[in-house]
Amino acid sequence: MRVLVGGGTGFVGTALVRLLKARGHRVTLASRTPGPDRITWDQLAETGLPRCDAAVNLAGENILNPLRRWNEAFQKEVLSSRLETTRLLASTISKAPEPPKTWILVTGVAYYQPSLTSEYDEDSPGGDFDFFSNLVTKWEAAAKLPGDSTRQVVVRSGVVLGRGGGAIGHMLLPFRLGLGGPMGSGRQFFPWIHINDLVGILAHALEARHVQGVLNGVAPAPATTNAEFAQALGAALGRPAFIPVPSMVVRAVFGRERAVMLLEGQKVIPRQTLAAGYQYSFPTLEAALKEVVG
């Protein structure tokens, strides 16, 4: 299969490209910089979609980059890096003489409203109560294609855990120093997924032609709270994890809107993902963290 991957040089994209090549697929990257087996976004806009059997978009500025202040300029980058690339790919797919058979977009569980009591699956409503839920709604709308000649899949990802990047990259140092702990109350849910399973779900969605619609990219284990996650990460590192990070500190570092992603959470279950036949490699938090920090 010939697969075009937008945003294939990031943490998740690199892992997906590695897996797809290992499965015998040919991969072309859509990126900002030219190179072998690449097409730039500008070239894509000018010349249209190269011939491919499937397209996947993972492009998007890292929202939780602690080095970037949550100001208007960064908010615009977060929006444009997702919406413009998705619109461009959707547009070139719809105009292609031979459109790809499959089109997959990765968004986020921020679509669902944070709650300490509600449980969400792929059919649950959401999408219109804060900056991030509105972003996911616009993002998924930008990907919609007319007609049904191309199979469309949206994977709403939880927090991605993996070696050498992702959320864990910012957490390890304080936890290794014994300074880790829950954020805010710690009672908020923490929907997570191991990177191998996220790219596994994407590969499954590419290869299994019956898969379509929304899949929740979260682990199938019972819902984890932020405090339980902190305790499990401390245990995996052999360190205590009981020093809470006050809500006011999280808001000061990330800004009030971004802090919502860390201080409030969603209980998300992957009902459609399991029904689609995907079998998880890391269904439990203990196994996932053991692999990540081991």
mmCIF file of C-alpha atoms in Angstrom:
data_model
loop_
_atom_site.group_PDB
_atom_site.id
_atom_site.type_symbol
_atom_site.label_atom_id
_atom_site.label_comp_id
_atom_site.label_asym_id
_atom_site.label_seq_id
_atom_site.Cartn_x
_atom_site.Cartn_y
_atom_site.Cartn_z
ATOM 1 C CA MET A 1 0.000 0.000 0.000
ATOM 2 C CA ARG A 2 1.193 3.542 -0.792
ATOM 3 C CA VAL A 3 0.531 5.778 2.195
ATOM 4 C CA LEU A 4 0.888 9.563 2.399
ATOM 5 C CA VAL A 5 1.534 10.695 5.989
ATOM 6 C CA GLY A 6 1.167 14.345 6.995
ATOM 7 C CA GLY A 7 3.187 15.218 10.091
ATOM 8 C CA GLY A 8 5.215 12.044 9.799
ATOM 9 C CA THR A 9 8.372 13.480 11.371
ATOM 10 C CA GLY A 10 6.952 14.000 14.873
ATOM 11 C CA PHE A 11 6.869 11.601 17.824
ATOM 12 C CA VAL A 12 3.821 9.620 16.688
ATOM 13 C CA GLY A 13 4.553 10.050 12.976
ATOM 14 C CA THR A 14 8.046 8.581 13.245
ATOM 15 C CA ALA A 15 6.661 5.523 15.041
ATOM 16 C CA LEU A 16 3.861 5.122 12.470
ATOM 17 C CA VAL A 17 6.231 5.372 9.498
ATOM 18 C CA ARG A 18 8.507 2.750 11.088
ATOM 19 C CA LEU A 19 5.561 0.379 11.610
ATOM 20 C CA LEU A 20 4.130 0.887 8.126
ATOM 21 C CA LYS A 21 7.489 0.229 6.475
ATOM 22 C CA ALA A 22 7.944 -2.886 8.630
ATOM 23 C CA ARG A 23 4.571 -4.095 7.304
ATOM 24 C CA GLY A 24 5.729 -3.601 3.723
ATOM 25 C CA HIS A 25 3.949 -0.348 2.898
ATOM 26 C CA ARG A 26 5.543 2.502 0.929
ATOM 27 C CA VAL A 27 5.423 5.849 2.722
ATOM 28 C CA THR A 28 5.612 9.425 1.441
ATOM 29 C CA LEU A 29 5.732 12.254 3.963
ATOM 30 C CA ALA A 30 3.963 15.588 3.622
ATOM 31 C CA SER A 31 6.075 18.075 5.575
ATOM 32 C CA ARG A 32 7.369 21.621 5.672
ATOM 33 C CA THR A 33 10.851 20.637 4.487
ATOM 34 C CA PRO A 34 11.768 18.848 1.241
ATOM 35 C CA GLY A 35 13.665 15.566 1.181
ATOM 36 C CA PRO A 36 13.661 12.030 -0.213
ATOM 37 C CA ASP A 37 10.207 10.385 -0.199
ATOM 38 C CA ARG A 38 8.677 13.721 0.791
ATOM 39 C CA ILE A 39 6.337 16.300 -0.655
ATOM 40 C CA THR A 40 6.107 19.740 0.924
ATOM 41 C CA TRP A 41 2.753 21.252 1.851
ATOM 42 C CA ASP A 42 3.392 23.969 -0.763
ATOM 43 C CA GLN A 43 4.025 21.352 -3.464
ATOM 44 C CA LEU A 44 0.875 19.526 -2.411
ATOM 45 C CA ALA A 45 -1.140 22.725 -2.837
ATOM 46 C CA GLU A 46 0.400 23.379 -6.263
ATOM 47 C CA THR A 47 0.516 19.929 -7.850
ATOM 48 C CA GLY A 48 -2.179 18.008 -5.988
ATOM 49 C CA LEU A 49 -2.100 14.671 -4.258
ATOM 50 C CA PRO A 50 0.529 12.156 -5.398
ATOM 51 C CA ARG A 51 -0.877 8.732 -6.247
ATOM 52 C CA CYS A 52 -1.520 6.866 -3.018
ATOM 53 C CA ASP A 53 -3.853 4.231 -1.566
ATOM 54 C CA ALA A 54 -4.299 5.991 1.771
ATOM 55 C CA ALA A 55 -3.615 9.316 3.499
ATOM 56 C CA VAL A 56 -3.096 9.962 7.211
ATOM 57 C CA ASN A 57 -2.785 13.367 8.885
ATOM 58 C CA LEU A 58 -0.876 13.686 12.169
ATOM 59 C CA ALA A 59 0.266 17.278 11.646
ATOM 60 C CA GLY A 60 -0.121 19.739 14.496
ATOM 61 C CA GLU A 61 1.932 21.999 16.737
ATOM 62 C CA ASN A 62 2.549 20.471 20.215
ATOM 63 C CA ILE A 63 -0.152 22.113 22.337
ATOM 64 C CA LEU A 64 1.454 21.320 25.702
ATOM 65 C CA ASN A 65 4.949 22.553 24.850
ATOM 66 C CA PRO A 66 5.885 24.218 28.172
ATOM 67 C CA LEU A 67 8.431 26.405 26.395
ATOM 68 C CA ARG A 68 5.697 28.188 24.441
ATOM 69 C CA ARG A 69 3.543 30.826 26.151
ATOM 70 C CA TRP A 70 -0.196 30.400 25.627
ATOM 71 C CA ASN A 71 -0.747 33.677 23.783
ATOM 72 C CA GLU A 72 -2.703 34.672 20.701
ATOM 73 C CA ALA A 73 0.187 33.954 18.319
ATOM 74 C CA PHE A 74 0.677 30.414 19.627
ATOM 75 C CA GLN A 75 -3.074 29.755 19.596
ATOM 76 C CA LYS A 76 -3.113 30.697 15.904
ATOM 77 C CA GLU A 77 -0.232 28.285 15.254
ATOM 78 C CA VAL A 78 -2.068 25.489 17.081
ATOM 79 C CA LEU A 79 -5.191 26.129 14.978
ATOM 80 C CA SER A 80 -3.536 26.626 11.594
ATOM 81 C CA SER A 81 -1.114 23.688 11.945
ATOM 82 C CA ARG A 82 -4.142 21.392 12.292
ATOM 83 C CA LEU A 83 -6.905 23.004 10.259
ATOM 84 C CA GLU A 84 -4.906 24.162 7.236
ATOM 85 C CA THR A 85 -3.064 20.870 6.715
ATOM 86 C CA THR A 86 -6.304 18.917 7.133
ATOM 87 C CA ARG A 87 -8.225 21.171 4.736
ATOM 88 C CA LEU A 88 -5.407 20.928 2.197
ATOM 89 C CA LEU A 89 -5.304 17.128 2.318
ATOM 90 C CA ALA A 90 -9.100 16.826 2.203
ATOM 91 C CA SER A 91 -9.218 19.215 -0.754
ATOM 92 C CA THR A 92 -6.504 17.396 -2.719
ATOM 93 C CA ILE A 93 -8.136 14.023 -1.965
ATOM 94 C CA SER A 94 -11.510 15.203 -3.265
ATOM 95 C CA LYS A 95 -9.896 16.609 -6.437
ATOM 96 C CA ALA A 96 -7.616 13.636 -7.155
ATOM 97 C CA PRO A 97 -8.332 11.721 -10.397
ATOM 98 C CA GLU A 98 -7.806 8.511 -8.417
ATOM 99 C CA PRO A 99 -8.569 9.378 -4.788
ATOM 100 C CA PRO A 100 -7.104 7.182 -2.063
ATOM 101 C CA LYS A 101 -9.302 4.413 -0.677
ATOM 102 C CA THR A 102 -8.727 5.518 2.948
ATOM 103 C CA TRP A 103 -8.358 8.876 4.755
ATOM 104 C CA ILE A 104 -7.466 8.947 8.446
ATOM 105 C CA LEU A 105 -7.252 11.954 10.758
ATOM 106 C CA VAL A 106 -5.862 11.882 14.315
ATOM 107 C CA THR A 107 -7.516 14.367 16.689
ATOM 108 C CA GLY A 108 -7.971 14.256 20.484
ATOM 109 C CA VAL A 109 -10.267 13.250 23.343
ATOM 110 C CA ALA A 110 -10.498 16.973 24.225
ATOM 111 C CA TYR A 111 -13.624 16.708 22.056
ATOM 112 C CA TYR A 112 -15.444 15.352 25.142
ATOM 113 C CA GLN A 113 -16.359 17.637 28.048
ATOM 114 C CA PRO A 114 -14.193 17.158 31.173
ATOM 115 C CA SER A 115 -16.163 15.445 33.933
ATOM 116 C CA LEU A 116 -15.566 13.480 37.137
ATOM 117 C CA THR A 117 -18.718 11.422 36.556
ATOM 118 C CA SER A 118 -19.546 11.088 32.839
ATOM 119 C CA GLU A 119 -18.286 8.245 30.662
ATOM 120 C CA TYR A 120 -17.768 8.785 26.941
ATOM 121 C CA ASP A 121 -17.586 6.467 23.958
ATOM 122 C CA GLU A 122 -17.282 7.294 20.271
ATOM 123 C CA ASP A 123 -20.982 8.164 19.948
ATOM 124 C CA SER A 124 -21.017 10.615 22.867
ATOM 125 C CA PRO A 125 -21.705 14.275 22.091
ATOM 126 C CA GLY A 126 -19.127 16.988 22.665
ATOM 127 C CA GLY A 127 -17.250 19.654 20.870
ATOM 128 C CA ASP A 128 -18.586 23.067 21.842
ATOM 129 C CA PHE A 129 -17.653 24.087 25.387
ATOM 130 C CA ASP A 130 -14.024 25.357 25.337
ATOM 131 C CA PHE A 131 -11.112 26.231 23.019
ATOM 132 C CA PHE A 132 -9.943 22.636 22.581
ATOM 133 C CA SER A 133 -13.322 20.977 22.061
ATOM 134 C CA ASN A 134 -14.135 23.641 19.461
ATOM 135 C CA LEU A 135 -10.764 23.010 17.833
ATOM 136 C CA VAL A 136 -11.448 19.259 17.543
ATOM 137 C CA THR A 137 -14.926 19.938 16.114
ATOM 138 C CA LYS A 138 -13.516 22.288 13.442
ATOM 139 C CA TRP A 139 -10.620 19.891 12.784
ATOM 140 C CA GLU A 140 -12.864 16.892 12.180
ATOM 141 C CA ALA A 141 -15.252 18.997 10.063
ATOM 142 C CA ALA A 142 -12.291 20.111 7.918
ATOM 143 C CA ALA A 143 -11.502 16.471 7.138
ATOM 144 C CA LYS A 144 -14.979 15.499 5.906
ATOM 145 C CA LEU A 145 -15.167 14.462 2.271
ATOM 146 C CA PRO A 146 -18.243 14.493 0.062
ATOM 147 C CA GLY A 147 -19.521 11.099 -1.050
ATOM 148 C CA ASP A 148 -18.308 7.700 0.053
ATOM 149 C CA SER A 149 -15.640 6.737 -2.469
ATOM 150 C CA THR A 150 -12.967 7.217 0.236
ATOM 151 C CA ARG A 151 -13.311 5.437 3.586
ATOM 152 C CA GLN A 152 -12.983 8.000 6.398
ATOM 153 C CA VAL A 153 -11.682 7.327 9.925
ATOM 154 C CA VAL A 154 -11.064 9.717 12.842
ATOM 155 C CA VAL A 155 -8.931 8.527 15.779
ATOM 156 C CA ARG A 156 -9.374 10.634 18.924
ATOM 157 C CA SER A 157 -6.154 10.108 20.846
ATOM 158 C CA GLY A 158 -5.579 10.264 24.573
ATOM 159 C CA VAL A 159 -2.234 11.223 26.166
ATOM 160 C CA VAL A 160 0.451 9.284 24.263
ATOM 161 C CA LEU A 161 3.011 7.399 26.373
ATOM 162 C CA GLY A 162 6.249 6.279 24.770
ATOM 163 C CA ARG A 163 10.022 6.295 25.089
ATOM 164 C CA GLY A 164 11.927 9.386 24.076
ATOM 165 C CA GLY A 165 9.062 11.814 23.660
ATOM 166 C CA GLY A 166 5.427 12.621 24.194
ATOM 167 C CA ALA A 167 3.971 13.434 27.590
ATOM 168 C CA ILE A 168 6.433 11.266 29.510
ATOM 169 C CA GLY A 169 9.364 13.318 28.215
ATOM 170 C CA HIS A 170 8.341 16.283 30.399
ATOM 171 C CA MET A 171 7.460 14.147 33.427
ATOM 172 C CA LEU A 172 10.452 11.884 33.935
ATOM 173 C CA LEU A 173 12.938 14.287 35.505
ATOM 174 C CA PRO A 174 10.790 15.453 38.458
ATOM 175 C CA PHE A 175 9.594 11.892 39.053
ATOM 176 C CA ARG A 176 13.146 10.493 38.948
ATOM 177 C CA LEU A 177 14.090 13.125 41.526
ATOM 178 C CA GLY A 178 11.226 12.013 43.771
ATOM 179 C CA LEU A 179 9.398 15.293 43.134
ATOM 180 C CA GLY A 180 6.551 13.840 41.083
ATOM 181 C CA GLY A 181 2.925 13.714 42.061
ATOM 182 C CA PRO A 182 -0.633 14.379 40.939
ATOM 183 C CA MET A 183 -1.679 17.633 39.307
ATOM 184 C CA GLY A 184 -4.343 19.655 41.090
ATOM 185 C CA SER A 185 -6.847 17.448 42.912
ATOM 186 C CA GLY A 186 -5.586 14.288 41.170
ATOM 187 C CA ARG A 187 -9.187 13.107 40.858
ATOM 188 C CA GLN A 188 -9.485 14.081 37.194
ATOM 189 C CA PHE A 189 -9.435 11.236 34.681
ATOM 190 C CA PHE A 190 -6.279 10.714 32.622
ATOM 191 C CA PRO A 191 -7.088 9.026 29.284
ATOM 192 C CA TRP A 192 -3.830 7.540 27.972
ATOM 193 C CA ILE A 193 -2.503 5.196 25.290
ATOM 194 C CA HIS A 194 0.882 3.585 24.602
ATOM 195 C CA ILE A 195 2.415 4.864 21.369
ATOM 196 C CA ASN A 196 2.661 1.313 19.980
ATOM 197 C CA ASP A 197 -1.086 0.956 20.364
ATOM 198 C CA LEU A 198 -1.895 4.330 18.825
ATOM 199 C CA VAL A 199 0.122 3.556 15.696
ATOM 200 C CA GLY A 200 -1.231 -0.004 15.843
ATOM 201 C CA ILE A 201 -4.796 1.350 15.718
ATOM 202 C CA LEU A 202 -3.837 3.557 12.754
ATOM 203 C CA ALA A 203 -2.284 0.621 10.892
ATOM 204 C CA HIS A 204 -5.342 -1.522 11.686
ATOM 205 C CA ALA A 205 -7.634 1.234 10.375
ATOM 206 C CA LEU A 206 -5.554 1.441 7.190
ATOM 207 C CA GLU A 207 -5.529 -2.299 6.538
ATOM 208 C CA ALA A 208 -8.983 -3.414 7.769
ATOM 209 C CA ARG A 209 -11.464 -2.165 5.195
ATOM 210 C CA HIS A 210 -14.499 -2.559 7.465
ATOM 211 C CA VAL A 211 -13.201 0.127 9.870
ATOM 212 C CA GLN A 212 -14.751 3.579 9.516
ATOM 213 C CA GLY A 213 -16.041 6.482 11.564
ATOM 214 C CA VAL A 214 -14.671 7.517 14.952
ATOM 215 C CA LEU A 215 -12.315 5.396 17.066
ATOM 216 C CA ASN A 216 -11.174 6.420 20.542
ATOM 217 C CA GLY A 217 -7.391 6.051 20.752
ATOM 218 C CA VAL A 218 -7.233 5.252 24.466
ATOM 219 C CA ALA A 219 -6.271 2.159 26.454
ATOM 220 C CA PRO A 220 -9.076 -0.284 27.336
ATOM 221 C CA ALA A 221 -8.008 -0.555 30.998
ATOM 222 C CA PRO A 222 -10.380 0.807 33.654
ATOM 223 C CA ALA A 223 -10.261 4.611 33.687
ATOM 224 C CA THR A 224 -7.176 6.028 35.392
ATOM 225 C CA THR A 225 -7.168 9.192 37.500
ATOM 226 C CA ASN A 226 -4.267 11.617 37.451
ATOM 227 C CA ALA A 227 -3.327 10.567 41.009
ATOM 228 C CA GLU A 228 -3.334 6.863 40.016
ATOM 229 C CA PHE A 229 -1.184 7.659 37.001
ATOM 230 C CA ALA A 230 1.330 9.562 39.166
ATOM 231 C CA GLN A 231 1.460 6.677 41.654
ATOM 232 C CA ALA A 232 1.985 4.119 38.858
ATOM 233 C CA LEU A 233 4.746 6.198 37.233
ATOM 234 C CA GLY A 234 6.484 6.613 40.599
ATOM 235 C CA ALA A 235 6.239 2.858 41.187
ATOM 236 C CA ALA A 236 7.665 2.102 37.725
ATOM 237 C CA LEU A 237 10.637 4.349 38.534
ATOM 238 C CA GLY A 238 10.962 3.130 42.119
ATOM 239 C CA ARG A 239 10.387 6.678 43.405
ATOM 240 C CA PRO A 240 7.794 8.290 45.682
ATOM 241 C CA ALA A 241 5.105 10.296 43.884
ATOM 242 C CA PHE A 242 3.123 12.171 46.472
ATOM 243 C CA ILE A 243 4.142 15.809 45.974
ATOM 244 C CA PRO A 244 1.116 17.425 44.301
ATOM 245 C CA VAL A 245 1.507 20.181 41.737
ATOM 246 C CA PRO A 246 -0.967 22.892 42.800
ATOM 247 C CA SER A 247 -3.536 23.984 40.228
ATOM 248 C CA MET A 248 -2.292 27.578 40.419
ATOM 249 C CA VAL A 249 1.215 26.468 39.387
ATOM 250 C CA VAL A 250 -0.143 24.500 36.406
ATOM 251 C CA ARG A 251 -2.163 27.538 35.318
ATOM 252 C CA ALA A 252 0.849 29.816 35.736
ATOM 253 C CA VAL A 253 3.043 27.580 33.540
ATOM 254 C CA PHE A 254 0.544 26.612 30.853
ATOM 255 C CA GLY A 255 -2.087 29.364 30.953
ATOM 256 C CA ARG A 256 -5.688 28.958 32.081
ATOM 257 C CA GLU A 257 -7.093 27.451 28.850
ATOM 258 C CA ARG A 258 -4.275 24.934 28.396
ATOM 259 C CA ALA A 259 -4.327 24.005 32.092
ATOM 260 C CA VAL A 260 -7.836 22.602 31.583
ATOM 261 C CA MET A 261 -6.263 19.713 29.644
ATOM 262 C CA LEU A 262 -4.181 18.796 32.693
ATOM 263 C CA LEU A 263 -6.457 19.707 35.594
ATOM 264 C CA GLU A 264 -9.717 18.360 34.176
ATOM 265 C CA GLY A 265 -10.121 15.072 32.383
ATOM 266 C CA GLN A 266 -12.472 12.733 30.575
ATOM 267 C CA LYS A 267 -13.385 9.105 31.218
ATOM 268 C CA VAL A 268 -13.135 7.726 27.697
ATOM 269 C CA ILE A 269 -13.676 4.118 26.586
ATOM 270 C CA PRO A 270 -12.600 2.688 23.205
ATOM 271 C CA ARG A 271 -15.819 0.804 22.454
ATOM 272 C CA GLN A 272 -15.650 1.122 18.662
ATOM 273 C CA THR A 273 -11.903 0.477 18.611
ATOM 274 C CA LEU A 274 -12.406 -2.874 20.351
ATOM 275 C CA ALA A 275 -15.443 -3.659 18.184
ATOM 276 C CA ALA A 276 -13.298 -2.996 15.088
ATOM 277 C CA GLY A 277 -11.093 -5.900 16.144
ATOM 278 C CA TYR A 278 -7.991 -4.082 17.349
ATOM 279 C CA GLN A 279 -6.021 -6.058 19.958
ATOM 280 C CA TYR A 280 -3.982 -3.929 22.353
ATOM 281 C CA SER A 281 -0.313 -4.615 23.076
ATOM 282 C CA PHE A 282 -0.367 -2.498 26.258
ATOM 283 C CA PRO A 283 -3.897 -2.617 27.707
ATOM 284 C CA THR A 284 -2.808 -1.869 31.305
ATOM 285 C CA LEU A 285 -0.979 1.165 32.684
ATOM 286 C CA GLU A 286 1.581 -0.911 34.595
ATOM 287 C CA ALA A 287 2.670 -2.765 31.445
ATOM 288 C CA ALA A 288 2.779 0.436 29.400
ATOM 289 C CA LEU A 289 4.906 2.329 31.945
ATOM 290 C CA LYS A 290 7.227 -0.625 32.457
ATOM 291 C CA GLU A 291 8.007 -0.576 28.737
ATOM 292 C CA VAL A 292 8.336 3.219 28.578
ATOM 293 C CA VAL A 293 10.703 3.711 31.525
ATOM 294 C CA GLY A 294 12.361 0.282 31.601
#
